[in-house]
PDB file of C-alpha atoms in Angstrom:
ATOM      1  CA  ASP A  13       1.898  30.796 -33.270  1.00  0.00           C
ATOM      2  CA  GLY A  14       2.301  30.392 -29.537  1.00  0.00           C
ATOM      3  CA  GLY A  15       3.362  33.340 -27.475  1.00  0.00           C
ATOM      4  CA  ILE A  16       2.581  36.005 -24.928  1.00  0.00           C
ATOM      5  CA  THR A  17       0.565  39.104 -25.684  1.00  0.00           C
ATOM      6  CA  GLN A  18       0.439  42.269 -23.643  1.00  0.00           C
ATOM      7  CA  SER A  19      -1.924  45.071 -24.355  1.00  0.00           C
ATOM      8  CA  PRO A  20      -1.842  47.910 -24.883  1.00  0.00           C
ATOM      9  CA  LYS A  21       1.742  48.742 -25.861  1.00  0.00           C
ATOM     10  CA  TYR A  22       1.407  52.283 -24.457  1.00  0.00           C
ATOM     11  CA  LEU A  23      -0.950  53.301 -21.679  1.00  0.00           C
ATOM     12  CA  PHE A  24      -1.594  56.727 -20.211  1.00  0.00           C
ATOM     13  CA  ARG A  25      -3.456  57.392 -16.973  1.00  0.00           C
ATOM     14  CA  LYS A  26      -4.126  60.228 -14.615  1.00  0.00           C
ATOM     15  CA  GLU A  27      -2.721  60.067 -11.124  1.00  0.00           C
ATOM     16  CA  GLY A  28      -5.140  58.501  -8.660  1.00  0.00           C
ATOM     17  CA  GLN A  29      -6.684  56.093 -11.161  1.00  0.00           C
ATOM     18  CA  ASN A  30      -6.281  52.330 -11.042  1.00  0.00           C
ATOM     19  CA  VAL A  31      -5.203  50.735 -14.297  1.00  0.00           C
ATOM     20  CA  THR A  32      -5.095  47.085 -15.386  1.00  0.00           C
ATOM     21  CA  LEU A  33      -2.437  45.685 -17.700  1.00  0.00           C
ATOM     22  CA  SER A  34      -3.341  42.638 -19.712  1.00  0.00           C
ATOM     23  CA  CYS A  35      -1.185  39.535 -20.175  1.00  0.00           C
ATOM     24  CA  GLU A  36      -2.312  36.458 -22.095  1.00  0.00           C
ATOM     25  CA  GLN A  37      -0.325  33.372 -23.106  1.00  0.00           C
ATOM     26  CA  ASN A  38      -1.207  30.387 -25.279  1.00  0.00           C
ATOM     27  CA  LEU A  39       1.921  28.382 -24.464  1.00  0.00           C
ATOM     28  CA  ASN A  40       0.095  26.251 -21.890  1.00  0.00           C
ATOM     29  CA  HIS A  41       2.603  27.397 -19.287  1.00  0.00           C
ATOM     30  CA  ASP A  42       1.802  26.953 -15.628  1.00  0.00           C
ATOM     31  CA  ALA A  43       3.819  29.864 -14.260  1.00  0.00           C
ATOM     32  CA  MET A  44       3.388  33.541 -15.064  1.00  0.00           C
ATOM     33  CA  TYR A  45       5.294  36.579 -13.855  1.00  0.00           C
ATOM     34  CA  TRP A  46       5.121  40.354 -13.823  1.00  0.00           C
ATOM     35  CA  TYR A  47       8.242  42.494 -13.856  1.00  0.00           C
ATOM     36  CA  ARG A  48       8.814  46.201 -13.693  1.00  0.00           C
ATOM     37  CA  GLN A  49      11.745  47.725 -15.571  1.00  0.00           C
ATOM     38  CA  ASP A  50      13.190  51.138 -14.773  1.00  0.00           C
ATOM     39  CA  PRO A  51      16.372  52.648 -16.227  1.00  0.00           C
ATOM     40  CA  GLY A  52      19.426  51.267 -14.436  1.00  0.00           C
ATOM     41  CA  GLN A  53      17.344  48.905 -12.298  1.00  0.00           C
ATOM     42  CA  GLY A  54      17.094  45.828 -14.444  1.00  0.00           C
ATOM     43  CA  LEU A  55      13.995  43.684 -13.988  1.00  0.00           C
ATOM     44  CA  ARG A  56      12.267  43.651 -10.630  1.00  0.00           C
ATOM     45  CA  LEU A  57       9.680  41.009  -9.826  1.00  0.00           C
ATOM     46  CA  ILE A  58       6.242  42.278  -8.830  1.00  0.00           C
ATOM     47  CA  TYR A  59       4.107  39.126  -8.585  1.00  0.00           C
ATOM     48  CA  TYR A  60       4.253  35.568  -9.831  1.00  0.00           C
ATOM     49  CA  SER A  61       1.862  32.683 -10.067  1.00  0.00           C
ATOM     50  CA  GLN A  62       2.687  29.007 -10.474  1.00  0.00           C
ATOM     51  CA  ILE A  63      -0.862  27.724 -10.696  1.00  0.00           C
ATOM     52  CA  VAL A  64      -4.386  28.981 -11.242  1.00  0.00           C
ATOM     53  CA  ASN A  65      -5.929  30.736  -8.237  1.00  0.00           C
ATOM     54  CA  ASP A  66      -2.554  31.060  -6.503  1.00  0.00           C
ATOM     55  CA  PHE A  67       0.071  33.802  -6.627  1.00  0.00           C
ATOM     56  CA  GLN A  68       2.952  35.124  -4.557  1.00  0.00           C
ATOM     57  CA  LYS A  69       4.380  38.568  -3.964  1.00  0.00           C
ATOM     58  CA  GLY A  70       7.679  39.401  -5.549  1.00  0.00           C
ATOM     59  CA  ASP A  71      10.181  41.997  -4.409  1.00  0.00           C
ATOM     60  CA  ILE A  72       8.094  45.104  -5.122  1.00  0.00           C
ATOM     61  CA  ALA A  73       4.443  44.071  -4.740  1.00  0.00           C
ATOM     62  CA  GLU A  74       3.264  47.139  -2.827  1.00  0.00           C
ATOM     63  CA  GLY A  75       0.705  49.133  -4.795  1.00  0.00           C
ATOM     64  CA  TYR A  76       0.000  46.293  -7.219  1.00  0.00           C
ATOM     65  CA  SER A  77      -2.547  43.480  -7.336  1.00  0.00           C
ATOM     66  CA  VAL A  78      -3.023  40.449  -9.578  1.00  0.00           C
ATOM     67  CA  SER A  79      -5.456  37.641 -10.240  1.00  0.00           C
ATOM     68  CA  ARG A  80      -5.045  34.221 -11.847  1.00  0.00           C
ATOM     69  CA  GLU A  81      -8.514  32.916 -12.625  1.00  0.00           C
ATOM     70  CA  LYS A  82      -7.431  31.239 -15.853  1.00  0.00           C
ATOM     71  CA  LYS A  83      -4.210  29.486 -16.776  1.00  0.00           C
ATOM     72  CA  GLU A  84      -3.669  31.672 -19.813  1.00  0.00           C
ATOM     73  CA  SER A  85      -4.318  35.050 -18.188  1.00  0.00           C
ATOM     74  CA  PHE A  86      -2.514  37.020 -15.470  1.00  0.00           C
ATOM     75  CA  PRO A  87      -3.680  40.656 -15.352  1.00  0.00           C
ATOM     76  CA  LEU A  88      -1.831  43.216 -13.258  1.00  0.00           C
ATOM     77  CA  THR A  89      -3.607  46.144 -11.624  1.00  0.00           C
ATOM     78  CA  VAL A  90      -1.553  49.202 -10.775  1.00  0.00           C
ATOM     79  CA  THR A  91      -3.415  50.889  -7.972  1.00  0.00           C
ATOM     80  CA  SER A  92      -3.404  54.507  -6.866  1.00  0.00           C
ATOM     81  CA  ALA A  93      -1.312  53.370  -3.884  1.00  0.00           C
ATOM     82  CA  GLN A  94       1.692  52.769  -6.137  1.00  0.00           C
ATOM     83  CA  LYS A  95       3.834  55.870  -5.618  1.00  0.00           C
ATOM     84  CA  ASN A  96       5.821  55.791  -8.871  1.00  0.00           C
ATOM     85  CA  PRO A  97       3.799  53.799 -11.392  1.00  0.00           C
ATOM     86  CA  THR A  98       5.379  55.189 -14.553  1.00  0.00           C
ATOM     87  CA  ALA A  99       7.543  52.352 -15.893  1.00  0.00           C
ATOM     88  CA  PHE A 100       7.865  49.606 -18.474  1.00  0.00           C
ATOM     89  CA  TYR A 101       6.040  46.422 -17.461  1.00  0.00           C
ATOM     90  CA  LEU A 102       6.962  42.971 -18.720  1.00  0.00           C
ATOM     91  CA  CYS A 103       4.932  39.807 -18.405  1.00  0.00           C
ATOM     92  CA  ALA A 104       6.576  36.390 -18.684  1.00  0.00           C
ATOM     93  CA  SER A 105       5.645  32.738 -18.446  1.00  0.00           C
ATOM     94  CA  SER A 106       7.408  29.431 -18.022  1.00  0.00           C
ATOM     95  CA  ILE A 107       6.890  25.746 -17.407  1.00  0.00           C
ATOM     96  CA  THR A 108       7.501  24.592 -13.841  1.00  0.00           C
ATOM     97  CA  GLY A 109       8.465  21.270 -12.391  1.00  0.00           C
ATOM     98  CA  GLN A 110      11.284  18.800 -12.876  1.00  0.00           C
ATOM     99  CA  LEU A 111      11.644  19.127 -16.622  1.00  0.00           C
ATOM    100  CA  ARG A 112      14.460  19.472 -19.123  1.00  0.00           C
ATOM    101  CA  ILE A 113      16.684  22.502 -19.172  1.00  0.00           C
ATOM    102  CA  TRP A 114      15.285  24.034 -22.303  1.00  0.00           C
ATOM    103  CA  GLU A 115      11.886  24.195 -20.743  1.00  0.00           C
ATOM    104  CA  HIS A 116      12.999  26.301 -17.789  1.00  0.00           C
ATOM    105  CA  GLU A 117      13.589  29.631 -19.465  1.00  0.00           C
ATOM    106  CA  GLN A 118      11.044  32.402 -19.234  1.00  0.00           C
ATOM    107  CA  TYR A 119       9.248  33.624 -22.322  1.00  0.00           C
ATOM    108  CA  PHE A 120       8.471  37.315 -22.378  1.00  0.00           C
ATOM    109  CA  GLY A 121       5.727  39.446 -23.827  1.00  0.00           C
ATOM    110  CA  PRO A 122       6.460  42.673 -25.729  1.00  0.00           C
ATOM    111  CA  GLY A 123       5.789  44.853 -22.683  1.00  0.00           C
ATOM    112  CA  THR A 124       3.532  47.779 -21.796  1.00  0.00           C
ATOM    113  CA  ARG A 125       4.834  51.271 -21.227  1.00  0.00           C
ATOM    114  CA  LEU A 126       2.670  52.927 -18.553  1.00  0.00           C
ATOM    115  CA  THR A 127       2.796  56.680 -18.082  1.00  0.00           C
ATOM    116  CA  VAL A 128       0.939  58.271 -15.187  1.00  0.00           C
ATOM    117  CA  THR A 129       0.642  62.066 -15.041  1.00  0.00           C
TER     118      THR A 129
ATOM    119  CA  ALA B  10      18.941  34.875  -0.969  1.00  0.00           C
ATOM    120  CA  GLN B  11      20.487  34.597  -4.375  1.00  0.00           C
ATOM    121  CA  THR B  12      21.935  37.653  -6.086  1.00  0.00           C
ATOM    122  CA  VAL B  13      23.200  38.350  -9.592  1.00  0.00           C
ATOM    123  CA  THR B  14      25.757  41.065 -10.280  1.00  0.00           C
ATOM    124  CA  GLN B  15      26.696  42.593 -13.608  1.00  0.00           C
ATOM    125  CA  SER B  16      29.538  44.974 -12.885  1.00  0.00           C
ATOM    126  CA  GLN B  17      29.675  46.617 -16.314  1.00  0.00           C
ATOM    127  CA  PRO B  18      26.740  49.008 -16.874  1.00  0.00           C
ATOM    128  CA  GLU B  19      27.937  49.770 -20.412  1.00  0.00           C
ATOM    129  CA  MET B  20      30.435  48.370 -22.874  1.00  0.00           C
ATOM    130  CA  SER B  21      31.483  49.127 -26.421  1.00  0.00           C
ATOM    131  CA  VAL B  22      33.074  46.924 -29.044  1.00  0.00           C
ATOM    132  CA  GLN B  23      34.174  47.420 -32.605  1.00  0.00           C
ATOM    133  CA  GLU B  24      32.139  45.598 -35.220  1.00  0.00           C
ATOM    134  CA  ALA B  25      33.627  42.130 -35.992  1.00  0.00           C
ATOM    135  CA  GLU B  26      35.577  42.109 -32.733  1.00  0.00           C
ATOM    136  CA  THR B  27      34.999  39.931 -29.672  1.00  0.00           C
ATOM    137  CA  VAL B  28      33.550  41.170 -26.392  1.00  0.00           C
ATOM    138  CA  THR B  29      32.984  39.522 -23.014  1.00  0.00           C
ATOM    139  CA  LEU B  30      30.227  40.528 -20.613  1.00  0.00           C
ATOM    140  CA  SER B  31      30.728  39.655 -16.965  1.00  0.00           C
ATOM    141  CA  CYS B  32      28.267  38.154 -14.517  1.00  0.00           C
ATOM    142  CA  THR B  33      28.758  36.844 -11.016  1.00  0.00           C
ATOM    143  CA  TYR B  34      26.189  35.356  -8.722  1.00  0.00           C
ATOM    144  CA  ASP B  35      25.859  34.322  -5.135  1.00  0.00           C
ATOM    145  CA  THR B  36      24.067  31.176  -4.037  1.00  0.00           C
ATOM    146  CA  SER B  37      24.306  28.342  -1.559  1.00  0.00           C
ATOM    147  CA  GLU B  38      22.581  25.949  -3.916  1.00  0.00           C
ATOM    148  CA  SER B  39      24.370  23.365  -6.023  1.00  0.00           C
ATOM    149  CA  ASP B  40      21.756  22.830  -8.702  1.00  0.00           C
ATOM    150  CA  TYR B  41      20.490  25.759 -10.736  1.00  0.00           C
ATOM    151  CA  TYR B  42      20.236  27.287 -14.184  1.00  0.00           C
ATOM    152  CA  LEU B  43      21.896  30.358 -15.654  1.00  0.00           C
ATOM    153  CA  PHE B  44      20.734  32.392 -18.617  1.00  0.00           C
ATOM    154  CA  TRP B  45      21.721  35.362 -20.732  1.00  0.00           C
ATOM    155  CA  TYR B  46      18.882  37.424 -22.168  1.00  0.00           C
ATOM    156  CA  LYS B  47      19.149  40.151 -24.793  1.00  0.00           C
ATOM    157  CA  GLN B  48      16.850  43.181 -24.880  1.00  0.00           C
ATOM    158  CA  PRO B  49      17.225  45.164 -28.126  1.00  0.00           C
ATOM    159  CA  PRO B  50      15.718  48.641 -28.614  1.00  0.00           C
ATOM    160  CA  SER B  51      12.338  47.011 -29.311  1.00  0.00           C
ATOM    161  CA  ARG B  52      12.475  45.955 -25.622  1.00  0.00           C
ATOM    162  CA  GLN B  53      11.470  42.375 -26.464  1.00  0.00           C
ATOM    163  CA  MET B  54      13.421  40.023 -24.196  1.00  0.00           C
ATOM    164  CA  ILE B  55      15.161  37.263 -26.139  1.00  0.00           C
ATOM    165  CA  LEU B  56      16.951  34.264 -24.664  1.00  0.00           C
ATOM    166  CA  VAL B  57      20.537  34.139 -25.907  1.00  0.00           C
ATOM    167  CA  ILE B  58      21.991  31.137 -24.142  1.00  0.00           C
ATOM    168  CA  ARG B  59      21.390  28.833 -21.177  1.00  0.00           C
ATOM    169  CA  GLN B  60      23.618  26.767 -18.874  1.00  0.00           C
ATOM    170  CA  GLU B  61      22.740  24.037 -16.416  1.00  0.00           C
ATOM    171  CA  ALA B  62      24.922  24.131 -13.306  1.00  0.00           C
ATOM    172  CA  TYR B  63      25.761  20.428 -13.172  1.00  0.00           C
ATOM    173  CA  LYS B  64      27.112  20.445 -16.722  1.00  0.00           C
ATOM    174  CA  GLN B  65      30.825  21.197 -16.904  1.00  0.00           C
ATOM    175  CA  GLN B  66      30.812  21.946 -20.601  1.00  0.00           C
ATOM    176  CA  ASN B  67      30.310  25.582 -21.511  1.00  0.00           C
ATOM    177  CA  ALA B  68      27.236  26.291 -23.615  1.00  0.00           C
ATOM    178  CA  THR B  69      27.598  27.746 -27.101  1.00  0.00           C
ATOM    179  CA  GLU B  70      25.075  29.126 -29.581  1.00  0.00           C
ATOM    180  CA  ASN B  71      26.676  30.183 -32.852  1.00  0.00           C
ATOM    181  CA  ARG B  72      28.655  33.371 -32.078  1.00  0.00           C
ATOM    182  CA  PHE B  73      27.647  33.332 -28.411  1.00  0.00           C
ATOM    183  CA  SER B  74      29.426  31.267 -25.788  1.00  0.00           C
ATOM    184  CA  VAL B  75      29.754  31.301 -22.038  1.00  0.00           C
ATOM    185  CA  ASN B  76      32.584  30.779 -19.597  1.00  0.00           C
ATOM    186  CA  PHE B  77      30.954  29.056 -16.645  1.00  0.00           C
ATOM    187  CA  GLN B  78      33.134  28.853 -13.544  1.00  0.00           C
ATOM    188  CA  LYS B  79      30.983  27.195 -10.883  1.00  0.00           C
ATOM    189  CA  ALA B  80      33.476  27.430  -8.028  1.00  0.00           C
ATOM    190  CA  ALA B  81      34.013  31.115  -8.716  1.00  0.00           C
ATOM    191  CA  LYS B  82      30.267  31.648  -9.322  1.00  0.00           C
ATOM    192  CA  SER B  83      31.027  33.371 -12.577  1.00  0.00           C
ATOM    193  CA  PHE B  84      29.053  33.200 -15.837  1.00  0.00           C
ATOM    194  CA  SER B  85      30.449  35.471 -18.535  1.00  0.00           C
ATOM    195  CA  LEU B  86      29.093  35.829 -22.067  1.00  0.00           C
ATOM    196  CA  LYS B  87      31.436  36.035 -25.044  1.00  0.00           C
ATOM    197  CA  ILE B  88      30.174  37.448 -28.313  1.00  0.00           C
ATOM    198  CA  SER B  89      32.419  36.729 -31.278  1.00  0.00           C
ATOM    199  CA  ASP B  90      32.413  38.616 -34.584  1.00  0.00           C
ATOM    200  CA  SER B  91      30.178  41.338 -33.119  1.00  0.00           C
ATOM    201  CA  GLN B  92      27.470  42.621 -35.417  1.00  0.00           C
ATOM    202  CA  LEU B  93      25.439  45.821 -35.371  1.00  0.00           C
ATOM    203  CA  GLY B  94      22.365  43.769 -34.460  1.00  0.00           C
ATOM    204  CA  ASP B  95      24.046  42.684 -31.247  1.00  0.00           C
ATOM    205  CA  ALA B  96      23.600  46.178 -29.807  1.00  0.00           C
ATOM    206  CA  ALA B  97      21.255  45.710 -26.873  1.00  0.00           C
ATOM    207  CA  MET B  98      20.926  45.457 -23.132  1.00  0.00           C
ATOM    208  CA  TYR B  99      22.105  42.067 -21.890  1.00  0.00           C
ATOM    209  CA  PHE B 100      20.788  40.526 -18.683  1.00  0.00           C
ATOM    210  CA  CYS B 101      22.308  37.665 -16.758  1.00  0.00           C
ATOM    211  CA  ALA B 102      19.748  35.555 -14.880  1.00  0.00           C
ATOM    212  CA  TYR B 103      19.752  32.798 -12.257  1.00  0.00           C
ATOM    213  CA  ARG B 104      17.028  30.228 -11.616  1.00  0.00           C
ATOM    214  CA  SER B 105      16.930  27.583  -8.921  1.00  0.00           C
ATOM    215  CA  ARG B 106      15.865  24.076  -9.887  1.00  0.00           C
ATOM    216  CA  PRO B 107      12.122  24.291  -9.166  1.00  0.00           C
ATOM    217  CA  LEU B 108      11.389  22.331  -6.029  1.00  0.00           C
ATOM    218  CA  ASN B 109       8.800  24.353  -4.212  1.00  0.00           C
ATOM    219  CA  ARG B 110       6.452  27.304  -4.512  1.00  0.00           C
ATOM    220  CA  ASP B 111       9.280  29.792  -4.317  1.00  0.00           C
ATOM    221  CA  ASP B 112      10.266  29.535  -7.965  1.00  0.00           C
ATOM    222  CA  LYS B 113      11.539  32.669  -9.643  1.00  0.00           C
ATOM    223  CA  ILE B 114      14.339  33.969 -11.797  1.00  0.00           C
ATOM    224  CA  ILE B 115      16.783  36.536 -10.422  1.00  0.00           C
ATOM    225  CA  PHE B 116      18.048  39.084 -12.952  1.00  0.00           C
ATOM    226  CA  GLY B 117      21.140  41.261 -12.904  1.00  0.00           C
ATOM    227  CA  LYS B 118      20.829  44.970 -13.624  1.00  0.00           C
ATOM    228  CA  GLY B 119      22.070  44.576 -17.171  1.00  0.00           C
ATOM    229  CA  THR B 120      24.944  45.630 -19.391  1.00  0.00           C
ATOM    230  CA  ARG B 121      24.266  47.926 -22.328  1.00  0.00           C
ATOM    231  CA  LEU B 122      26.387  46.867 -25.285  1.00  0.00           C
ATOM    232  CA  HIS B 123      27.239  49.348 -28.040  1.00  0.00           C
ATOM    233  CA  ILE B 124      28.601  48.152 -31.374  1.00  0.00           C
ATOM    234  CA  LEU B 125      30.897  50.646 -33.104  1.00  0.00           C
ATOM    235  CA  PRO B 126      30.858  50.503 -36.923  1.00  0.00           C
TER     236      PRO B 126
END
């Protein structure tokens, strides 16, 4: 079955440590996205990538970094510079380009809950 | 920049009744997509319904339908015959027709829907 996997589901880290969240998709989608979700804030875009080896900052990129070396993978690193890293992180993917409507939605992974103490 | 506003942080509805969730958006574009996503307690994001801006006809998916008012920039979601499984956070989302590198979906802050047995 095609889909998006995020691992692990729960992640615990000590303050000051960098941590990398995994996101893999086998949908052959060009675009991938990382969102952060906090209570009452909805989804806020961290980074997105429309093609391999290219990515753009979203609305809250500070303290995060990404790479896109392969089409199917878009890992997110939460660095020690991120002041409030504890949150729920969602990865998504979608097709881009001038295609039919039903191909423009985003497909989401199950999320990773990161707790930093 | 585009914005999406969901003015109802929480709503409740009696089981089997009908409920309408509000969404307004701001854009200067004429061609775009609108979506409603559902996030149940599992936190998996699920697409509920989609609407293409140039289509006048309101989208429907079984018990879910939208009232799309383009001039008013309004995109409300109606859930008929509410069921306990409809209890979730609902997000309204806006996506421009992809034309350039700046391709992302804008989410509202969500409405938490409670179903009363």
